[in-house]
PDB file of C-alpha atoms in Angstrom:
ATOM      1  CA  MET U  12      43.858  76.373 146.303  1.00 55.00           C
ATOM      2  CA  PHE U  13      43.132  79.066 143.653  1.00 56.00           C
ATOM      3  CA  ARG U  14      40.338  81.424 143.329  1.00 55.00           C
ATOM      4  CA  SER U  15      39.425  84.332 141.215  1.00 52.00           C
ATOM      5  CA  LYS U  16      42.333  86.127 142.950  1.00 48.00           C
ATOM      6  CA  PHE U  17      44.174  83.370 144.142  1.00 44.00           C
ATOM      7  CA  ALA U  18      43.976  81.931 147.794  1.00 45.00           C
ATOM      8  CA  THR U  19      46.712  80.614 149.802  1.00 41.00           C
ATOM      9  CA  MET U  20      46.899  76.857 150.389  1.00 39.00           C
ATOM     10  CA  SER U  21      48.006  75.713 154.037  1.00 34.00           C
ATOM     11  CA  ALA U  22      50.758  78.145 155.100  1.00 30.00           C
ATOM     12  CA  ILE U  23      52.270  79.218 151.719  1.00 32.00           C
ATOM     13  CA  ALA U  24      52.260  75.473 150.581  1.00 35.00           C
ATOM     14  CA  GLY U  25      49.116  75.519 148.475  1.00 35.00           C
ATOM     15  CA  ALA U  26      47.565  76.982 145.759  1.00 36.00           C
ATOM     16  CA  ALA U  27      46.132  75.538 142.305  1.00 34.00           C
ATOM     17  CA  LEU U  28      47.024  75.604 138.663  1.00 35.00           C
ATOM     18  CA  PHE U  29      47.075  74.463 134.757  1.00 32.00           C
ATOM     19  CA  CYS U  30      46.532  72.078 131.480  1.00 34.00           C
ATOM     20  CA  ALA U  31      47.678  70.694 127.961  1.00 36.00           C
ATOM     21  CA  SER U  32      46.948  70.189 124.186  1.00 37.00           C
ATOM     22  CA  THR U  33      48.284  70.099 120.345  1.00 42.00           C
ATOM     23  CA  ALA U  34      51.820  71.385 119.294  1.00 58.00           C
ATOM     24  CA  GLN U  35      51.117  74.435 116.850  1.00 88.00           C
ATOM     25  CA  ALA U  36      50.853  78.342 116.967  1.00 95.00           C
ATOM     26  CA  ILE U  37      47.476  79.573 117.822  1.00 97.00           C
ATOM     27  CA  THR U  38      46.189  83.185 117.960  1.00 97.00           C
ATOM     28  CA  PHE U  39      43.152  83.857 120.128  1.00 98.00           C
ATOM     29  CA  THR U  40      41.310  87.004 120.606  1.00 97.00           C
ATOM     30  CA  ILE U  41      38.895  87.169 123.547  1.00 97.00           C
ATOM     31  CA  PRO U  42      35.314  87.803 122.168  1.00 97.00           C
ATOM     32  CA  ASN U  43      33.841  91.089 123.114  1.00 96.00           C
ATOM     33  CA  ASP U  44      30.946  89.361 125.052  1.00 96.00           C
ATOM     34  CA  ALA U  45      33.268  87.464 127.253  1.00 97.00           C
ATOM     35  CA  PRO U  46      33.639  89.377 130.410  1.00 93.00           C
ATOM     36  CA  LEU U  47      36.535  89.283 133.052  1.00 95.00           C
ATOM     37  CA  ILE U  48      34.847  89.953 136.533  1.00 93.00           C
ATOM     38  CA  ASP U  49      36.746  90.076 139.831  1.00 90.00           C
ATOM     39  CA  GLY U  50      35.759  87.304 142.511  1.00 88.00           C
ATOM     40  CA  VAL U  51      34.149  84.677 140.174  1.00 92.00           C
ATOM     41  CA  TRP U  52      34.813  82.638 136.877  1.00 95.00           C
ATOM     42  CA  SER U  53      33.223  84.517 133.951  1.00 97.00           C
ATOM     43  CA  VAL U  54      31.652  82.031 131.524  1.00 98.00           C
ATOM     44  CA  LEU U  55      30.617  82.402 128.006  1.00 98.00           C
ATOM     45  CA  ASP U  56      28.617  79.290 126.592  1.00 98.00           C
ATOM     46  CA  VAL U  57      27.941  79.245 122.782  1.00 98.00           C
ATOM     47  CA  ARG U  58      25.544  76.712 121.210  1.00 98.00           C
ATOM     48  CA  ASN U  59      23.748  75.992 117.627  1.00 97.00           C
ATOM     49  CA  ASN U  60      26.788  77.451 115.985  1.00 96.00           C
ATOM     50  CA  GLY U  61      27.970  74.520 113.968  1.00 95.00           C
ATOM     51  CA  GLY U  62      29.615  71.339 114.489  1.00 97.00           C
ATOM     52  CA  ILE U  63      32.265  71.569 117.409  1.00 98.00           C
ATOM     53  CA  GLY U  64      34.579  68.481 117.361  1.00 97.00           C
ATOM     54  CA  ASN U  65      37.809  70.129 118.396  1.00 98.00           C
ATOM     55  CA  GLN U  66      39.601  73.227 119.816  1.00 98.00           C
ATOM     56  CA  ASP U  67      39.857  74.994 116.525  1.00 97.00           C
ATOM     57  CA  GLN U  68      36.247  74.653 115.894  1.00 98.00           C
ATOM     58  CA  ALA U  69      35.637  75.970 119.391  1.00 98.00           C
ATOM     59  CA  ARG U  70      37.764  78.948 118.899  1.00 98.00           C
ATOM     60  CA  THR U  71      35.937  79.779 115.542  1.00 97.00           C
ATOM     61  CA  SER U  72      32.339  79.366 117.241  1.00 98.00           C
ATOM     62  CA  LEU U  73      33.480  81.655 120.271  1.00 98.00           C
ATOM     63  CA  GLN U  74      35.005  84.510 118.039  1.00 96.00           C
ATOM     64  CA  GLY U  75      31.865  84.516 115.756  1.00 92.00           C
ATOM     65  CA  VAL U  76      28.618  86.184 116.438  1.00 90.00           C
ATOM     66  CA  GLY U  77      26.298  83.485 115.449  1.00 93.00           C
ATOM     67  CA  GLY U  78      24.542  80.957 117.691  1.00 96.00           C
ATOM     68  CA  THR U  79      23.108  81.220 121.058  1.00 98.00           C
ATOM     69  CA  ARG U  80      25.563  82.774 123.446  1.00 98.00           C
ATOM     70  CA  VAL U  81      24.892  82.881 127.076  1.00 98.00           C
ATOM     71  CA  THR U  82      27.150  84.555 129.698  1.00 98.00           C
ATOM     72  CA  THR U  83      27.079  83.773 133.530  1.00 98.00           C
ATOM     73  CA  THR U  84      29.532  83.573 136.484  1.00 97.00           C
ATOM     74  CA  ILE U  85      30.427  80.710 138.762  1.00 95.00           C
ATOM     75  CA  ASP U  86      32.535  80.117 141.716  1.00 92.00           C
ATOM     76  CA  LYS U  87      34.124  76.996 140.766  1.00 93.00           C
ATOM     77  CA  ILE U  88      34.577  75.327 137.310  1.00 95.00           C
ATOM     78  CA  ASN U  89      33.010  71.660 137.968  1.00 96.00           C
ATOM     79  CA  TYR U  90      30.389  71.471 135.165  1.00 97.00           C
ATOM     80  CA  LEU U  91      28.784  68.100 134.473  1.00 96.00           C
ATOM     81  CA  GLY U  92      26.363  67.206 131.723  1.00 95.00           C
ATOM     82  CA  SER U  93      26.038  63.528 130.837  1.00 92.00           C
ATOM     83  CA  GLY U  94      29.588  62.681 131.238  1.00 88.00           C
ATOM     84  CA  GLY U  95      31.300  61.109 134.138  1.00 88.00           C
ATOM     85  CA  THR U  96      31.890  63.218 137.035  1.00 90.00           C
ATOM     86  CA  GLY U  97      35.350  64.787 137.836  1.00 92.00           C
ATOM     87  CA  ARG U  98      37.683  64.584 140.773  1.00 94.00           C
ATOM     88  CA  PHE U  99      35.588  66.620 143.006  1.00 92.00           C
ATOM     89  CA  GLY U 100      31.751  66.195 143.910  1.00 87.00           C
ATOM     90  CA  ASN U 101      29.051  68.795 143.847  1.00 87.00           C
ATOM     91  CA  ASP U 102      28.915  69.288 140.176  1.00 93.00           C
ATOM     92  CA  ASN U 103      27.112  72.051 138.511  1.00 96.00           C
ATOM     93  CA  PRO U 104      24.878  71.889 135.522  1.00 97.00           C
ATOM     94  CA  PHE U 105      26.165  73.435 132.387  1.00 98.00           C
ATOM     95  CA  PRO U 106      24.815  77.322 131.635  1.00 97.00           C
ATOM     96  CA  GLN U 107      22.611  76.172 128.944  1.00 97.00           C
ATOM     97  CA  GLY U 108      22.150  72.480 130.145  1.00 96.00           C
ATOM     98  CA  ASP U 109      23.365  69.349 128.797  1.00 95.00           C
ATOM     99  CA  GLY U 110      23.964  68.977 125.083  1.00 95.00           C
ATOM    100  CA  ASP U 111      26.323  68.508 121.893  1.00 97.00           C
ATOM    101  CA  ASN U 112      28.431  70.961 119.884  1.00 98.00           C
ATOM    102  CA  ILE U 113      29.356  73.145 122.959  1.00 98.00           C
ATOM    103  CA  ALA U 114      31.999  75.935 122.870  1.00 98.00           C
ATOM    104  CA  MET U 115      32.781  77.577 126.075  1.00 98.00           C
ATOM    105  CA  LEU U 116      35.305  80.320 127.182  1.00 98.00           C
ATOM    106  CA  MET U 117      35.828  80.521 131.165  1.00 98.00           C
ATOM    107  CA  ARG U 118      37.948  83.456 132.459  1.00 97.00           C
ATOM    108  CA  ALA U 119      39.126  84.204 136.012  1.00 95.00           C
ATOM    109  CA  LYS U 120      41.586  86.592 137.724  1.00 92.00           C
ATOM    110  CA  VAL U 121      43.700  84.599 140.089  1.00 90.00           C
ATOM    111  CA  TYR U 122      46.270  85.428 142.881  1.00 86.00           C
ATOM    112  CA  ALA U 123      49.323  83.479 143.426  1.00 88.00           C
ATOM    113  CA  PRO U 124      50.222  83.685 147.136  1.00 87.00           C
ATOM    114  CA  VAL U 125      53.891  82.951 146.634  1.00 90.00           C
ATOM    115  CA  SER U 126      56.107  82.807 143.541  1.00 93.00           C
ATOM    116  CA  GLY U 127      56.762  79.285 142.406  1.00 93.00           C
ATOM    117  CA  PHE U 128      55.721  76.520 140.002  1.00 94.00           C
ATOM    118  CA  TYR U 129      52.028  75.611 140.183  1.00 94.00           C
ATOM    119  CA  THR U 130      50.367  72.448 138.581  1.00 95.00           C
ATOM    120  CA  ILE U 131      47.074  73.119 136.903  1.00 95.00           C
ATOM    121  CA  ASN U 132      44.736  69.906 136.212  1.00 96.00           C
ATOM    122  CA  VAL U 133      41.746  69.876 133.686  1.00 97.00           C
ATOM    123  CA  ASN U 134      39.340  67.025 133.938  1.00 97.00           C
ATOM    124  CA  SER U 135      37.443  67.240 131.040  1.00 98.00           C
ATOM    125  CA  ASP U 136      35.048  65.350 128.415  1.00 97.00           C
ATOM    126  CA  ASP U 137      35.987  66.521 125.649  1.00 97.00           C
ATOM    127  CA  GLY U 138      38.884  68.962 125.109  1.00 98.00           C
ATOM    128  CA  PHE U 139      40.147  72.362 126.293  1.00 98.00           C
ATOM    129  CA  THR U 140      42.966  75.081 125.887  1.00 98.00           C
ATOM    130  CA  LEU U 141      44.384  76.863 128.897  1.00 98.00           C
ATOM    131  CA  ALA U 142      46.447  79.953 128.915  1.00 98.00           C
ATOM    132  CA  VAL U 143      47.779  82.321 131.595  1.00 97.00           C
ATOM    133  CA  ASN U 144      48.187  85.902 131.115  1.00 97.00           C
ATOM    134  CA  GLY U 145      47.261  85.533 127.499  1.00 98.00           C
ATOM    135  CA  GLY U 146      50.106  83.051 126.892  1.00 98.00           C
ATOM    136  CA  ALA U 147      52.814  85.159 128.453  1.00 98.00           C
ATOM    137  CA  SER U 148      53.240  82.405 131.088  1.00 98.00           C
ATOM    138  CA  SER U 149      54.798  79.276 129.721  1.00 98.00           C
ATOM    139  CA  PHE U 150      53.912  75.930 130.416  1.00 98.00           C
ATOM    140  CA  SER U 151      56.143  72.806 131.173  1.00 97.00           C
ATOM    141  CA  THR U 152      55.889  69.215 132.604  1.00 96.00           C
ATOM    142  CA  VAL U 153      52.829  68.286 130.685  1.00 98.00           C
ATOM    143  CA  TYR U 154      50.956  64.975 131.392  1.00 98.00           C
ATOM    144  CA  GLY U 155      47.774  63.178 130.510  1.00 97.00           C
ATOM    145  CA  GLY U 156      47.994  63.145 126.786  1.00 96.00           C
ATOM    146  CA  GLY U 157      47.916  66.914 126.727  1.00 96.00           C
ATOM    147  CA  THR U 158      50.118  69.119 124.479  1.00 96.00           C
ATOM    148  CA  ILE U 159      52.048  72.310 125.161  1.00 97.00           C
ATOM    149  CA  LEU U 160      51.321  74.584 122.255  1.00 97.00           C
ATOM    150  CA  ASP U 161      54.401  75.815 120.362  1.00 96.00           C
ATOM    151  CA  THR U 162      53.179  79.455 120.594  1.00 97.00           C
ATOM    152  CA  TYR U 163      49.998  81.050 121.885  1.00 98.00           C
ATOM    153  CA  ASN U 164      49.530  84.745 120.832  1.00 98.00           C
ATOM    154  CA  GLY U 165      53.017  84.938 119.844  1.00 97.00           C
ATOM    155  CA  ASN U 166      54.364  83.463 123.203  1.00 98.00           C
ATOM    156  CA  ALA U 167      56.482  80.257 123.196  1.00 97.00           C
ATOM    157  CA  ASN U 168      54.838  77.423 125.236  1.00 97.00           C
ATOM    158  CA  GLY U 169      52.081  79.815 125.898  1.00 98.00           C
ATOM    159  CA  ALA U 170      49.087  77.378 126.426  1.00 98.00           C
ATOM    160  CA  VAL U 171      48.404  73.821 127.070  1.00 98.00           C
ATOM    161  CA  THR U 172      45.598  71.827 125.341  1.00 98.00           C
ATOM    162  CA  PHE U 173      43.819  68.504 124.648  1.00 98.00           C
ATOM    163  CA  PHE U 174      42.669  69.131 121.060  1.00 97.00           C
ATOM    164  CA  GLY U 175      40.086  66.701 120.217  1.00 97.00           C
ATOM    165  CA  GLY U 176      37.509  64.340 121.880  1.00 97.00           C
ATOM    166  CA  ARG U 177      37.695  61.909 124.773  1.00 97.00           C
ATOM    167  CA  GLY U 178      35.930  60.366 127.624  1.00 96.00           C
ATOM    168  CA  VAL U 179      36.362  62.232 131.047  1.00 96.00           C
ATOM    169  CA  ALA U 180      40.183  62.279 131.754  1.00 97.00           C
ATOM    170  CA  ASP U 181      42.724  64.462 133.489  1.00 98.00           C
ATOM    171  CA  SER U 182      45.356  66.325 131.573  1.00 98.00           C
ATOM    172  CA  GLY U 183      47.683  68.939 133.210  1.00 97.00           C
ATOM    173  CA  ALA U 184      50.892  71.000 133.041  1.00 98.00           C
ATOM    174  CA  SER U 185      52.984  73.311 135.251  1.00 97.00           C
ATOM    175  CA  VAL U 186      53.508  77.005 135.188  1.00 96.00           C
ATOM    176  CA  PHE U 187      55.626  79.305 136.963  1.00 96.00           C
ATOM    177  CA  LEU U 188      53.920  82.341 138.535  1.00 93.00           C
ATOM    178  CA  ASN U 189      55.389  85.421 140.136  1.00 93.00           C
ATOM    179  CA  GLU U 190      53.326  86.292 143.385  1.00 90.00           C
ATOM    180  CA  GLY U 191      50.607  88.510 142.417  1.00 88.00           C
ATOM    181  CA  SER U 192      47.464  88.542 140.116  1.00 89.00           C
ATOM    182  CA  HIS U 193      47.204  86.595 136.886  1.00 93.00           C
ATOM    183  CA  VAL U 194      44.334  85.838 134.547  1.00 94.00           C
ATOM    184  CA  LEU U 195      43.187  82.327 133.295  1.00 96.00           C
ATOM    185  CA  ASP U 196      41.500  81.680 129.996  1.00 98.00           C
ATOM    186  CA  LEU U 197      40.003  78.185 129.460  1.00 98.00           C
ATOM    187  CA  THR U 198      38.306  77.365 126.183  1.00 98.00           C
ATOM    188  CA  TYR U 199      36.522  73.997 126.172  1.00 98.00           C
ATOM    189  CA  HIS U 200      34.521  72.096 123.816  1.00 98.00           C
ATOM    190  CA  GLU U 201      32.101  69.231 123.855  1.00 98.00           C
ATOM    191  CA  GLY U 202      31.370  67.388 120.468  1.00 97.00           C
ATOM    192  CA  GLY U 203      28.989  64.530 121.214  1.00 94.00           C
ATOM    193  CA  GLY U 204      28.125  62.126 123.937  1.00 94.00           C
ATOM    194  CA  GLY U 205      29.053  62.862 127.600  1.00 93.00           C
ATOM    195  CA  SER U 206      30.232  66.436 128.658  1.00 96.00           C
ATOM    196  CA  ALA U 207      31.978  67.518 131.937  1.00 97.00           C
ATOM    197  CA  VAL U 208      34.836  69.834 132.612  1.00 98.00           C
ATOM    198  CA  GLU U 209      36.615  70.606 136.055  1.00 96.00           C
ATOM    199  CA  VAL U 210      39.668  72.950 136.808  1.00 95.00           C
ATOM    200  CA  SER U 211      41.875  72.160 139.899  1.00 94.00           C
ATOM    201  CA  ALA U 212      45.472  73.197 140.861  1.00 93.00           C
ATOM    202  CA  ALA U 213      48.264  72.608 143.302  1.00 91.00           C
ATOM    203  CA  PHE U 214      51.382  74.102 144.237  1.00 92.00           C
ATOM    204  CA  GLY U 215      54.517  72.585 142.839  1.00 93.00           C
ATOM    205  CA  GLN U 216      55.326  70.559 139.724  1.00 94.00           C
ATOM    206  CA  HIS U 217      53.463  67.279 139.603  1.00 94.00           C
ATOM    207  CA  ALA U 218      53.310  64.527 136.871  1.00 95.00           C
ATOM    208  CA  GLY U 219      49.609  63.758 137.320  1.00 96.00           C
ATOM    209  CA  PHE U 220      46.700  64.364 139.697  1.00 95.00           C
ATOM    210  CA  GLN U 221      47.504  63.120 143.140  1.00 87.00           C
ATOM    211  CA  GLY U 222      44.254  64.162 145.244  1.00 80.00           C
ATOM    212  CA  ALA U 223      45.997  65.453 148.263  1.00 78.00           C
ATOM    213  CA  GLY U 224      47.343  69.231 147.467  1.00 86.00           C
ATOM    214  CA  PHE U 225      44.865  69.653 144.555  1.00 91.00           C
ATOM    215  CA  THR U 226      41.860  71.886 144.991  1.00 91.00           C
ATOM    216  CA  LEU U 227      39.200  73.353 142.770  1.00 92.00           C
ATOM    217  CA  ILE U 228      40.360  76.896 141.319  1.00 91.00           C
ATOM    218  CA  ASP U 229      37.470  78.891 143.246  1.00 83.00           C
ATOM    219  CA  GLY U 230      36.375  82.280 142.148  1.00 65.00           C
ATOM    220  CA  ASN U 231      34.854  83.306 145.322  1.00 58.00           C
ATOM    221  CA  LYS U 232      37.427  85.603 146.712  1.00 48.00           C
ATOM    222  CA  ASN U 233      35.571  85.553 150.123  1.00 37.00           C
ATOM    223  CA  ALA U 234      35.632  81.651 150.407  1.00 32.00           C
ATOM    224  CA  ILE U 235      39.217  81.372 152.052  1.00 27.00           C
ATOM    225  CA  LYS U 236      41.253  83.587 154.334  1.00 26.00           C
ATOM    226  CA  ASN U 237      44.201  85.648 153.134  1.00 28.00           C
ATOM    227  CA  VAL U 238      42.544  86.189 149.711  1.00 28.00           C
ATOM    228  CA  ILE U 239      43.563  89.470 148.137  1.00 29.00           C
ATOM    229  CA  PRO U 240      40.332  91.628 147.906  1.00 27.00           C
TER     230      PRO U 240
END
């Protein structure tokens, strides 16, 4: 299980992680109005800022100053608009409600309870890009139609992404984390039609979402025992 500051899964055997997209070199500067708050996922939701049909357009919208920009916090990323629900129930509405042409940036400080590989699964409609530690932690073992970027902020294999549109589906990848704190940055876009995004993780390297062992990455540092305060 992950949390904003990671939570241990059963007796050192559990925790949660990451995702995938398009092979290329990407540089992404965090917008000034995208906070990073201990103990929660910090969310920036941008609307009314042009057409958003892929991750390039989402990054452009997020890094601009136009549109309707709303920030909020949430314990777990399991947003559902009009798309199909994800792998877990109790879905939350999007910060500005359902709609099209949405760009979002979701950030969390997490704690890896033990050094090792973690697999992060992103269930989304439409696409996303996931980076850990600004791209300094590299991804491998990608699945679900995602792609590991050649470089992200100058770091080889520094992010995993699903670039364009799709109905609700899983993509994921593995990343090695040392025991300790790490920062997750997830950009998400919704072009048209259904909308949903959910982020879960499991300890170890996995070739797909397997249910048992995966848990929503939880930003509530008080939700599980043994969480670093």
